CSV table of C-alpha atoms in Angstrom, one decimal:
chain,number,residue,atom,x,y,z
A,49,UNK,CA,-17.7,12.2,273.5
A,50,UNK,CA,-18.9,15.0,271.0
A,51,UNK,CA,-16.0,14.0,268.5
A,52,UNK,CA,-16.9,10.5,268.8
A,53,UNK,CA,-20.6,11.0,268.0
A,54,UNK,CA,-19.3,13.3,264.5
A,55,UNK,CA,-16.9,10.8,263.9
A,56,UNK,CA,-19.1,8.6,263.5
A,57,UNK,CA,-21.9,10.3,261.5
A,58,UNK,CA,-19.1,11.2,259.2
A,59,UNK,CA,-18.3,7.4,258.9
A,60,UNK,CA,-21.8,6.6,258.3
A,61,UNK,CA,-22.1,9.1,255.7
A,62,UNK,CA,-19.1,7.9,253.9
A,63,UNK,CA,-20.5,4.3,253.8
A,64,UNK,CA,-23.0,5.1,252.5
A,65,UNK,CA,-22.4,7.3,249.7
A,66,UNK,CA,-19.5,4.3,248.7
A,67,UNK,CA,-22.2,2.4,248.1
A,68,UNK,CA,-24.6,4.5,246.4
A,69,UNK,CA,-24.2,5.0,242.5
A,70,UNK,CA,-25.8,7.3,240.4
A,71,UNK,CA,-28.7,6.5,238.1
A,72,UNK,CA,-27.6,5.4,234.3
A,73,UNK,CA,-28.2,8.8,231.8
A,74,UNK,CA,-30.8,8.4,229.3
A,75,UNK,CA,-28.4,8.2,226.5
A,76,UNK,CA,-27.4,4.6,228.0
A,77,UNK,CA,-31.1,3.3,228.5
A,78,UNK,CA,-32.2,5.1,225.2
A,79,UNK,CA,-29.3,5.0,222.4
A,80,UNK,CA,-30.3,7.5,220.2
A,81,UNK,CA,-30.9,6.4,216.6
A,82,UNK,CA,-30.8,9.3,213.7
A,83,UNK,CA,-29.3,10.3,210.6
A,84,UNK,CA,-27.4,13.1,212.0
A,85,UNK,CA,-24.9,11.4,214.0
A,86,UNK,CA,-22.7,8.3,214.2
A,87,UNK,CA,-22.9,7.3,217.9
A,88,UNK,CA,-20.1,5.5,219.6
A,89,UNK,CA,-19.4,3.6,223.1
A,90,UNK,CA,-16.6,2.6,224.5
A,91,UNK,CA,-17.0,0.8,227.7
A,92,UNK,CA,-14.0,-0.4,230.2
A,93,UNK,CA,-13.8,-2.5,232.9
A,94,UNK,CA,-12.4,-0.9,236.2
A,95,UNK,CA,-9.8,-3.7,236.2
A,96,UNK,CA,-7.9,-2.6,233.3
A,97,UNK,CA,-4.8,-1.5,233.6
A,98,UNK,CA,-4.5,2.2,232.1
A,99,UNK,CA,-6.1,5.3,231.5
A,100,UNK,CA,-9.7,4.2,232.1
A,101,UNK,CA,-11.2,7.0,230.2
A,102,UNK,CA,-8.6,7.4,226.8
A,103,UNK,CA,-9.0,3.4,226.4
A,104,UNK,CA,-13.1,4.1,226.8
A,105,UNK,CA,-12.7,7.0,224.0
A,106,UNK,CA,-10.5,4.8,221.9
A,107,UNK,CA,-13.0,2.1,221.8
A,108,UNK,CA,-16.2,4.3,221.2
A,109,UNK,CA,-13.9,6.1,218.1
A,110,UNK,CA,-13.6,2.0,217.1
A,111,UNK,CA,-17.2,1.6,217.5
A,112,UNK,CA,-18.0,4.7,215.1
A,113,UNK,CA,-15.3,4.2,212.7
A,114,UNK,CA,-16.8,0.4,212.1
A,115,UNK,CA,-20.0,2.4,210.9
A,116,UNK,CA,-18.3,4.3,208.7
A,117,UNK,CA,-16.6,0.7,207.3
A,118,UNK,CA,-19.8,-0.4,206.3
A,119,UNK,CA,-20.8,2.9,204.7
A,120,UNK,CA,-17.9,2.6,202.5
A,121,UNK,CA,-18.3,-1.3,201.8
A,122,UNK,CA,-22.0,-0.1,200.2
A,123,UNK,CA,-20.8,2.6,198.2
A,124,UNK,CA,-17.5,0.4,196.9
A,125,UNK,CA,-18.3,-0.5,193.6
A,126,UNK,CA,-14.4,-1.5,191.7
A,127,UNK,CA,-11.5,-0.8,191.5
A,128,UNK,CA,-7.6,-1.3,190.3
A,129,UNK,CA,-6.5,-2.8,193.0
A,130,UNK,CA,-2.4,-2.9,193.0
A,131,UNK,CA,-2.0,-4.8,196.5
A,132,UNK,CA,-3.9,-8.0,198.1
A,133,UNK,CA,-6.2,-5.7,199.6
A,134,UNK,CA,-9.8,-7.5,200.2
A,135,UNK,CA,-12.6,-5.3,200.2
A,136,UNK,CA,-12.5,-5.9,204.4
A,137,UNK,CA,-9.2,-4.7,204.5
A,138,UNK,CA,-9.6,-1.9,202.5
A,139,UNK,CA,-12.5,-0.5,204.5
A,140,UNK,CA,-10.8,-0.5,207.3
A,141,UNK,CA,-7.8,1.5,206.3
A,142,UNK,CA,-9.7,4.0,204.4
A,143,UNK,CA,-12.3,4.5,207.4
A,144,UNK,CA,-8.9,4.6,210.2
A,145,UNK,CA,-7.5,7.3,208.0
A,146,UNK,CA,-10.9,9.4,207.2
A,147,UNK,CA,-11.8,8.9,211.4
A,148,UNK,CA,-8.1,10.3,212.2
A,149,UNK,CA,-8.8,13.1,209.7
A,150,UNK,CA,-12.5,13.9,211.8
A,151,UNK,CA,-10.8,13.5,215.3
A,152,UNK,CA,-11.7,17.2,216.3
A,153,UNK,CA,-15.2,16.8,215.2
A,154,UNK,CA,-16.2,14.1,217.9
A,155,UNK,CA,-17.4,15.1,220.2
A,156,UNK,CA,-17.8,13.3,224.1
A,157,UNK,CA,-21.4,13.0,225.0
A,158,UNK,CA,-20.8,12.0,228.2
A,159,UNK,CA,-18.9,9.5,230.9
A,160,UNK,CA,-21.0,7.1,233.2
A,161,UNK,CA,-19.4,5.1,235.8
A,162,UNK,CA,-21.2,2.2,237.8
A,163,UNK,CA,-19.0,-0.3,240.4
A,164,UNK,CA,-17.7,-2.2,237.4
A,165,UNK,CA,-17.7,-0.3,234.4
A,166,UNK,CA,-16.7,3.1,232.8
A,167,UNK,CA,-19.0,3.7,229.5
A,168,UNK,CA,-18.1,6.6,227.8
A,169,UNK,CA,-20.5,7.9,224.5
A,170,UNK,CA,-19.0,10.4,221.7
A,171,UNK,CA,-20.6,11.2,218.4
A,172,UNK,CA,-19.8,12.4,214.8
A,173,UNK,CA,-21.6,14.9,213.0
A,174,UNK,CA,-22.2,13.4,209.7
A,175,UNK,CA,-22.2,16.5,207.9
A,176,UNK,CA,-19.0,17.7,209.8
A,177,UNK,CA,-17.9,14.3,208.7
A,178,UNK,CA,-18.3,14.6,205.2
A,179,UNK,CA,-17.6,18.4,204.7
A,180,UNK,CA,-14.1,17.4,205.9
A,181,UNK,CA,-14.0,14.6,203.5
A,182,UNK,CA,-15.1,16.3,200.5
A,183,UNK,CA,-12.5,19.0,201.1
A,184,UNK,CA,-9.6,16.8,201.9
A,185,UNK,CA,-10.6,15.0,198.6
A,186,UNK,CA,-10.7,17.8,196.8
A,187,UNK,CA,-7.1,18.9,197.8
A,188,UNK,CA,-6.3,15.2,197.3
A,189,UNK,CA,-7.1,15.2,193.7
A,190,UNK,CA,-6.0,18.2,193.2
A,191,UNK,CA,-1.9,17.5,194.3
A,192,UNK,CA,-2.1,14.0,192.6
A,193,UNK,CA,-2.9,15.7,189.3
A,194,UNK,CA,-0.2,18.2,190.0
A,195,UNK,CA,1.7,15.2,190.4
A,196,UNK,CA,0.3,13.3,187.3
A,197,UNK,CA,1.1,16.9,185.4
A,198,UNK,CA,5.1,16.7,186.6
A,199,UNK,CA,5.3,12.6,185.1
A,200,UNK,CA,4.2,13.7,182.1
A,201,UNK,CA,6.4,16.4,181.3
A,202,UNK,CA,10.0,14.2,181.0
A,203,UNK,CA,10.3,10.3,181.0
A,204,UNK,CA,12.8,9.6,183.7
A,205,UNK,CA,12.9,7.2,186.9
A,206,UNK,CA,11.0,10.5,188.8
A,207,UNK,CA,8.3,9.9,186.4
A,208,UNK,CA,7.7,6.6,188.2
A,209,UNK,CA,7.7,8.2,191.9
A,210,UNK,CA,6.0,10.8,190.9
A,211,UNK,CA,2.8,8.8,189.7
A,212,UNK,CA,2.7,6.5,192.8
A,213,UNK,CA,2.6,9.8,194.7
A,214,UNK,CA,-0.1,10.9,193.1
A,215,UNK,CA,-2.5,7.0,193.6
A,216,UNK,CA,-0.9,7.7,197.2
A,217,UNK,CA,-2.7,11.2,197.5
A,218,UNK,CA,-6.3,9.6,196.3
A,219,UNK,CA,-6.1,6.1,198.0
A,220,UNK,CA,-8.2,7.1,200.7
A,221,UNK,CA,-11.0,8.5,198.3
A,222,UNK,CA,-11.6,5.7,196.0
A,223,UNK,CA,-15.2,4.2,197.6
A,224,UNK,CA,-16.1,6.3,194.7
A,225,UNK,CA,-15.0,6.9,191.2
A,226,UNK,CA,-12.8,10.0,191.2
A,227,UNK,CA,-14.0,11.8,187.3
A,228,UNK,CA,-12.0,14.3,186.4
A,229,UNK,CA,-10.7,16.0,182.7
A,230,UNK,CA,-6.9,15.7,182.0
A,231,UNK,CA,-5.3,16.7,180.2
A,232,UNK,CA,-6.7,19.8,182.2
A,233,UNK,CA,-6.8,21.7,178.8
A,234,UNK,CA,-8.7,19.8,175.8
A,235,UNK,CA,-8.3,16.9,178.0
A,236,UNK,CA,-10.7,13.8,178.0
A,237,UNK,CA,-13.5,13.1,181.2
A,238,UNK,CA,-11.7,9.8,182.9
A,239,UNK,CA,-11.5,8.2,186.4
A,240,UNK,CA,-8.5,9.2,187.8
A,241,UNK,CA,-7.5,6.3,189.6
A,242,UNK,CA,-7.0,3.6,186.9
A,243,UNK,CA,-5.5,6.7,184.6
A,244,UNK,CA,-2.8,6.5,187.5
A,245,UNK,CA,-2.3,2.7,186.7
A,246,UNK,CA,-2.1,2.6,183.3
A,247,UNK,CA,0.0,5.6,183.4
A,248,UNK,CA,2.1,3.7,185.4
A,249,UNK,CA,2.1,0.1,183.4
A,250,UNK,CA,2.6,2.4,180.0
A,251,UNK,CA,5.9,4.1,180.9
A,252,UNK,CA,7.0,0.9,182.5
A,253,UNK,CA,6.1,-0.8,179.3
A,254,UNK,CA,7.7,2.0,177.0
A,255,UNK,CA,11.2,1.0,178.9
A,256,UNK,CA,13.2,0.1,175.9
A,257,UNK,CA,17.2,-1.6,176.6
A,258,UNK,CA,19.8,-1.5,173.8
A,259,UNK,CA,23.3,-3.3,174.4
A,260,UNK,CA,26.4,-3.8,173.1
A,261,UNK,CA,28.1,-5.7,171.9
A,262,UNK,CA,25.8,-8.3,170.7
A,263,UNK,CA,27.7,-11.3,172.4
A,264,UNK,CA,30.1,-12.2,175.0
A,265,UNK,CA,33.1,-14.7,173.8
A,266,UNK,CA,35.4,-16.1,176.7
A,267,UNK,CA,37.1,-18.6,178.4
A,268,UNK,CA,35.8,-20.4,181.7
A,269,UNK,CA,37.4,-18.4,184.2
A,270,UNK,CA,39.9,-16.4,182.7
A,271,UNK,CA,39.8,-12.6,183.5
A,272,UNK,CA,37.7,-10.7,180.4
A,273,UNK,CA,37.1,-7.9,181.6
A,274,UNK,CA,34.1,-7.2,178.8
A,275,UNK,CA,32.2,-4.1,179.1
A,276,UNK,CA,29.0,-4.1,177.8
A,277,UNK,CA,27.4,-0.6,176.9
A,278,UNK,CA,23.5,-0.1,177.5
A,279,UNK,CA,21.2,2.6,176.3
A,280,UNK,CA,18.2,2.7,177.6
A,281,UNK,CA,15.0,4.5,175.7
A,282,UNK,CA,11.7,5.4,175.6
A,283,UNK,CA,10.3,2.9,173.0
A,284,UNK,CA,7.8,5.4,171.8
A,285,UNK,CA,9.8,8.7,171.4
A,286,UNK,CA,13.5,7.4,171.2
A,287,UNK,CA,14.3,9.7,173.4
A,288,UNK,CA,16.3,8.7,176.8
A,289,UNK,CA,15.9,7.9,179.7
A,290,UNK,CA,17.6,8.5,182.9
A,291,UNK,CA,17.9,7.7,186.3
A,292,UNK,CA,16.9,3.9,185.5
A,293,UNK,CA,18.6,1.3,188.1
A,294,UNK,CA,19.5,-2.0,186.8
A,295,UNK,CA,21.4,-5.1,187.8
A,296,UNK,CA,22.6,-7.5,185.5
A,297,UNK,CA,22.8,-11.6,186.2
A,298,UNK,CA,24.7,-14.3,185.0
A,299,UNK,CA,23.8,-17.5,185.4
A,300,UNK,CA,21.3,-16.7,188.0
A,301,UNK,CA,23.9,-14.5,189.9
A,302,UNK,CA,24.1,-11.0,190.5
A,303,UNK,CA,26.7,-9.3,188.4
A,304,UNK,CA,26.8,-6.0,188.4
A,305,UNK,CA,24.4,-3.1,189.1
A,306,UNK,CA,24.6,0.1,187.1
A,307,UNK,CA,21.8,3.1,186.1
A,308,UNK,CA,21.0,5.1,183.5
A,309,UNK,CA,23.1,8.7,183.2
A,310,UNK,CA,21.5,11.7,181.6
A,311,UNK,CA,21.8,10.8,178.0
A,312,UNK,CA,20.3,7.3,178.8
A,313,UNK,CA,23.4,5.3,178.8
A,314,UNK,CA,24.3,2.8,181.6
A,315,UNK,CA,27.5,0.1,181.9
A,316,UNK,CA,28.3,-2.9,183.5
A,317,UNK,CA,31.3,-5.3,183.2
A,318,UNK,CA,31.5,-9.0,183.0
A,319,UNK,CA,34.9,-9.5,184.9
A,320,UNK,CA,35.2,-13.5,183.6
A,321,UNK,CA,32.8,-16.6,183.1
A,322,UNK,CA,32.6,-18.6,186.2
A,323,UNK,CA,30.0,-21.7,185.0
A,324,UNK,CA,31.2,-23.7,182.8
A,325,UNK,CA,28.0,-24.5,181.3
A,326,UNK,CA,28.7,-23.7,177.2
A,327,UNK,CA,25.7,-21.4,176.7
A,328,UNK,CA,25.1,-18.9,179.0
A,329,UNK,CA,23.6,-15.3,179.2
A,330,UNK,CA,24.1,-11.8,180.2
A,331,UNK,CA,20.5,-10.1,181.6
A,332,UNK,CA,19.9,-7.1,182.1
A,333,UNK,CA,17.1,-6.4,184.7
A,334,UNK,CA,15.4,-3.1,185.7
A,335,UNK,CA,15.5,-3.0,189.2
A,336,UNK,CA,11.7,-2.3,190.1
A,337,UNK,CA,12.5,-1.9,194.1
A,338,UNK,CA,14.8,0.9,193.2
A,339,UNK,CA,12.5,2.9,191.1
A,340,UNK,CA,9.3,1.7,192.7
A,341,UNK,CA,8.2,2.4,196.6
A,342,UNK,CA,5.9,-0.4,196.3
A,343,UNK,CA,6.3,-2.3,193.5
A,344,UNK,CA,3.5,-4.2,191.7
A,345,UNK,CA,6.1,-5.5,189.0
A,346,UNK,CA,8.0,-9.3,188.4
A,347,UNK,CA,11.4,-9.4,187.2
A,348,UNK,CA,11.7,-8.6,183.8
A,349,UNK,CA,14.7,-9.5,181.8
A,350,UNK,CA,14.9,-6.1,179.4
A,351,UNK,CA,18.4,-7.6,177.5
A,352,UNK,CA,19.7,-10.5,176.7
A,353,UNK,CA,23.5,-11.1,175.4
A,354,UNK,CA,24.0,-14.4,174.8
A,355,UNK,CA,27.7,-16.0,176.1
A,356,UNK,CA,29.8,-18.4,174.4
A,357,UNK,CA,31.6,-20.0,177.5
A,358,UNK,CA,34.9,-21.5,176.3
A,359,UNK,CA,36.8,-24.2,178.7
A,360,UNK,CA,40.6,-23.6,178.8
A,361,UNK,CA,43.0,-25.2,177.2
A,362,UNK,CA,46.3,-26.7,179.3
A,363,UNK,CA,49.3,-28.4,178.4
A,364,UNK,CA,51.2,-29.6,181.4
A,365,UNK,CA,54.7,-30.4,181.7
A,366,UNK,CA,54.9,-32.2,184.9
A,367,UNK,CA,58.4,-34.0,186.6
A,368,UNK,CA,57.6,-36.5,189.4
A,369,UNK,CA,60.2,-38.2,191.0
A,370,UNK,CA,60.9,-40.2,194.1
A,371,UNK,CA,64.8,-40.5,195.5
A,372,UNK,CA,65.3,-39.0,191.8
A,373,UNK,CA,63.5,-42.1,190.1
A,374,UNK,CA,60.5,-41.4,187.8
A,375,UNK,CA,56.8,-42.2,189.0
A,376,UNK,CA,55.0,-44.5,187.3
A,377,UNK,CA,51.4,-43.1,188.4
A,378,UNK,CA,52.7,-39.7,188.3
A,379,UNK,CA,49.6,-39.0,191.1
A,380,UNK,CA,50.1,-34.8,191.4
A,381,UNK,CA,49.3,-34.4,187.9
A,382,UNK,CA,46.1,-36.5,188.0
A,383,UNK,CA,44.4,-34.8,190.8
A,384,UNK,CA,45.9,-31.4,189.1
A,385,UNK,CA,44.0,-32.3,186.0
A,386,UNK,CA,40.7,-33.3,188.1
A,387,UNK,CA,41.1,-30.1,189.7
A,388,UNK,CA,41.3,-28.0,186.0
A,389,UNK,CA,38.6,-30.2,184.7
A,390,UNK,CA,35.9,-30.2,187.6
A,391,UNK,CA,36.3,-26.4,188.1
A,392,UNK,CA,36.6,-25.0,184.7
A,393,UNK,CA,35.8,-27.8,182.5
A,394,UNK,CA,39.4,-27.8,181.1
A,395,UNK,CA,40.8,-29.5,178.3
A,396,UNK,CA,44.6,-31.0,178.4
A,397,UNK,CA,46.5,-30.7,175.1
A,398,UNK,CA,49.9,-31.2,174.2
A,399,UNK,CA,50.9,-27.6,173.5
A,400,UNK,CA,49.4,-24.4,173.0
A,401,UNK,CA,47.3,-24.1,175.6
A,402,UNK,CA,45.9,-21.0,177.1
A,403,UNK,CA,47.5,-22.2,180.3
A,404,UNK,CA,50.9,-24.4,180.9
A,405,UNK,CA,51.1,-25.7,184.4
A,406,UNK,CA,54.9,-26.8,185.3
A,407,UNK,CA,54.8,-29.4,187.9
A,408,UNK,CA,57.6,-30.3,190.2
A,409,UNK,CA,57.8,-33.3,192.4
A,410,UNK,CA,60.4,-34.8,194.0
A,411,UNK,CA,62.4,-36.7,197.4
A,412,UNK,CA,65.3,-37.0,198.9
A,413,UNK,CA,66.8,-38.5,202.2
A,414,UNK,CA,69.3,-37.5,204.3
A,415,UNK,CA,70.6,-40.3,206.3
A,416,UNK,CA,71.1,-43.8,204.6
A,417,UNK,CA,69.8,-46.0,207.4
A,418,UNK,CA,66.9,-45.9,210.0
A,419,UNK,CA,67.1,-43.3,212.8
A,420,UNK,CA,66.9,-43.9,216.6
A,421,UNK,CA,63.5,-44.8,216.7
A,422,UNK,CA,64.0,-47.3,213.3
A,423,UNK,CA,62.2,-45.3,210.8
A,424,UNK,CA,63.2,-44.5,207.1
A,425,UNK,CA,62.7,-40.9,207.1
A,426,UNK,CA,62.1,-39.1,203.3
A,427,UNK,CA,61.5,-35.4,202.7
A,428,UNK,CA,59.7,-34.1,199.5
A,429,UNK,CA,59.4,-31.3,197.8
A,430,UNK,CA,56.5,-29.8,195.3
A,431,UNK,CA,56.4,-26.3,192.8
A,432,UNK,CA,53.8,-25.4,190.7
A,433,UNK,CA,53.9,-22.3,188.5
A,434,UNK,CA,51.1,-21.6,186.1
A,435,UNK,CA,52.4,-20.0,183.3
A,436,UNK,CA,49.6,-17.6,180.5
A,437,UNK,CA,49.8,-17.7,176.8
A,438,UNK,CA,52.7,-15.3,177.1
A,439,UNK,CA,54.7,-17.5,179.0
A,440,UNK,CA,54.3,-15.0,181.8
A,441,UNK,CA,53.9,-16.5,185.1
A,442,UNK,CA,50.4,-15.8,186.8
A,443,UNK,CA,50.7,-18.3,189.5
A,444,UNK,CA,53.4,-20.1,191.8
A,445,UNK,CA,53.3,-21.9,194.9
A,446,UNK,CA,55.8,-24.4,196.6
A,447,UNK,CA,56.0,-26.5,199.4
A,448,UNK,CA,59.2,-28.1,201.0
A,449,UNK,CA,60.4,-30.6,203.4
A,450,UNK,CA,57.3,-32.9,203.9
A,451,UNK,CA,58.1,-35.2,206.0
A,452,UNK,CA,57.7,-39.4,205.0
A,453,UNK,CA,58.0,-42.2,207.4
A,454,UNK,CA,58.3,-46.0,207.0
A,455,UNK,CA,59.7,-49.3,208.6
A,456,UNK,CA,60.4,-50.9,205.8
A,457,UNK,CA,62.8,-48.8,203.4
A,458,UNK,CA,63.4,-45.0,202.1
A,459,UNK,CA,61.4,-45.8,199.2
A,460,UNK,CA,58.3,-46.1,201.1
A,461,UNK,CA,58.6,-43.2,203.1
A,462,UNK,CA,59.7,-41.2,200.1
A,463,UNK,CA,56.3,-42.2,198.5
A,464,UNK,CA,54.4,-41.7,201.8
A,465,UNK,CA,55.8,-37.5,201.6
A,466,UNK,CA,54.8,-37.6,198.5
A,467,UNK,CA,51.2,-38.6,198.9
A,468,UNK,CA,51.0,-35.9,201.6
A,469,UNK,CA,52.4,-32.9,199.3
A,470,UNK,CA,49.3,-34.7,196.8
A,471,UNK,CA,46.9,-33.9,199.6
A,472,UNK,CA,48.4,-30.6,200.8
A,473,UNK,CA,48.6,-28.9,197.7
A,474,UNK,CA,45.0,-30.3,196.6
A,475,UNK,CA,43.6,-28.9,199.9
A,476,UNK,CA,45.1,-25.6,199.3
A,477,UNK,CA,44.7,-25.4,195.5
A,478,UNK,CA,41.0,-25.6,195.6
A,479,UNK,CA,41.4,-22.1,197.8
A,480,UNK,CA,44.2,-20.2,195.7
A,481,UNK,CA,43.3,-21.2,192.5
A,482,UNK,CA,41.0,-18.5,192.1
A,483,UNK,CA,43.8,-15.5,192.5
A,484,UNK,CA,45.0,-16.9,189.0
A,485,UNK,CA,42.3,-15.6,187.4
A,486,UNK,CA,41.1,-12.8,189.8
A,487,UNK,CA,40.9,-9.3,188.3
């Protein structure tokens, strides 16, 4: 009966103290207001799924770092700006990384819990605040003019890194003007950020591309194999400059992709014309995402070769027959020429061609009358061999014993092989066509 009786005062008790919560602390009914602090609350529901009291310190670090946004929104005044930032955006990522720099100066005030809600209140001490800011600036702007010291010493692709380092350094800093004297020596007083940019537009400016030769001369197609030599320069000095990455296009396609060596000099080849458009070009572009982490730059054409684009020339010597009779039509060597003509804009001559295409067409049967099922049964037979200047052969294919079928006669079914070799060989021309010319 006695352990009843506790039981049950001990239940009582328990009741009763579940339902009891403690009074709010006066920094919840009075939020302190003063210019020594930036005060912060983060309040949680009890519902939320997590660590109650890390998601109630990450919002009351929210809370004070949006103070700190609007600080630096009044004291922003201009700047370069090299990305879309808007001055919302910018805030907000200079105050993240100046509130992650001042983590271990916030301090928790205290933690209040009521049936619903955790509220938890931290603080900043301004002056901690900006003691840490003016040294971490100061070491800032110190390396990025180390860095700005190093570009200036030798005009190479490093010099580009190099100087995006050192607007990486101050980015952070740049709610206001950064005035320092650089040269460090007998230097000039200037604001170091937009020294950084133009620094940076200058030596991209002073990029100076000289080629060779001074134009390209080919034929649609046909292996060329020209190299072209670039030297690229400081416009200003002469001197070169190395370590520059470069594609070239032809066309609008990418051709090649080469970069500068030590003395400045870079080389790309043009293996053979592929459009057959008669006045084309060879450019030469500096390839900005290669020398650039974040570029701010458009595609610049540096060089320009111009292209004389040349069709070919083809005689053909073609023999079509059917059951050794000569076509009239003579069908192969039409679509052969519409081929030539659609692809490399060639032109047919008699002789003296760059090309001669030797065409061989021709049926046969090998029974006189109809077979078993009363069909007319024909076989053909094609070559091709593509022949160069030289009268060396650069291409040959064949095809034998198509079949052709017909009710009425051999004739027919001669002529039916023979427009199946026409489609064939069209069919597989368009694919190995390209190994004539392929380096």
């Amino acid at each position: 009966m006695l352990f009843i009786k506790k039981f049950l005062s001990l239940f009582i008790l328990a009741v009763l103290f579940s339902c009891y919560t403690l009074p709010p602390p006066d920094w919840i009914i009075n939020q302190p207001i003063d210019n020594e602090y930036w005060y912060g609350y983060g309040i949680v529901t009890k519902s939320f799924k997590g660590n109650l009291r890390e998601e109630a310190r990450k919002r009351a670090i929210e809370e004070i770092a949006s103070q700190i946004s609007i600080e630096i929104a009044s004291n922003f005044k201009t700047r370069i700006v090299e990305k879309d930032y808007s001055i919302e955006e910018y805030t907000e990522s200079i105050s993240e990384a100046r509130i992650n720099a001042n983590l271990e100066n916030i301090e928790v005030v205290g933690t209040y819990k009521d049936k619903e809600e955790v509220t938890l209140f931290a603080r900043l001490n301004k002056e901690s605040y900006y003691e840490t800011i003016r040294r971490k600036r100061a070491n800032a702007v110190e390396t990025a003019l180390g860095y700005l010291e190093q570009a200036d010493k030798v005009f190479s692709s490093a010099t580009f890194s190099l100087l995006e380092k050192a607007g990486k350094q101050i980015e952070n800093y740049l709610d206001r003007p950064i005035t320092i004297q650089y040269p460090k020596i007998g230097g000039k007083i200037q604001n170091l950020y937009p020294l950084i940019q133009l620094k940076i537009s200058d030596y991209y400016n002073r990029i100076d591309i000289k080629t060779r030769p001074d134009n390209i001369d080919g034929i649609i197609g046909f292996p060329i194999k020209q190299k072209i030599i670039v030297d690229v320069e400081d416009r200003d000095t002469g001197n070169p400059i190395s370590g520059i990455s470069m594609y070239s296009i032809v066309h609008g396609d990418t051709v090649g992709i080469s970069k500068s060596n030590e003395i400045g000099r870079a080389e790309f080849v043009l293996s053979r014309i592929n459009n057959k458009k008669a006045l084309q070009s060879f450019d030469i572009i500096v390839n900005h995402n290669e020398i650039f982490e974040d570029s701010k730059f458009n595609n610049k054409i540096f060089a320009s070769i111009p292209i004389n684009a040349r069709p070919p020339r083809i005689s053909m010597k073609s023999n079509e027959k059917n059951l050794k009779k000569d076509l009239k039509t003579s069908p192969v060597s039409q679509n052969l020429k519409q081929i030539f003509q659609e692809i490399y804009g060639a032109e047919f001559v008699d002789s003296n061609g760059d090309l001669q295409i030797i065409l061989d067409v021709s049926t046969d049967k090998k029974t006189k009358n109809k077979n078993e099922y009363g069909l007319f049964i024909a076989y053909g037979n094609l070559s091709i061999d593509i022949l160069n200047q030289n009268g060396e052969e650069i291409f040959s294919m064949a095809i034998t014993g198509e079949m052709g079928r017909s009710f009425s006669n051999h004739r027919l079914a001669g002529l039916e092989a023979i427009d199946e070799l026409n489609k064939k060989v069209m069919k597989k021309l368009k694919f190995d066509l390209d190994s004539v010319f392929r380096d």
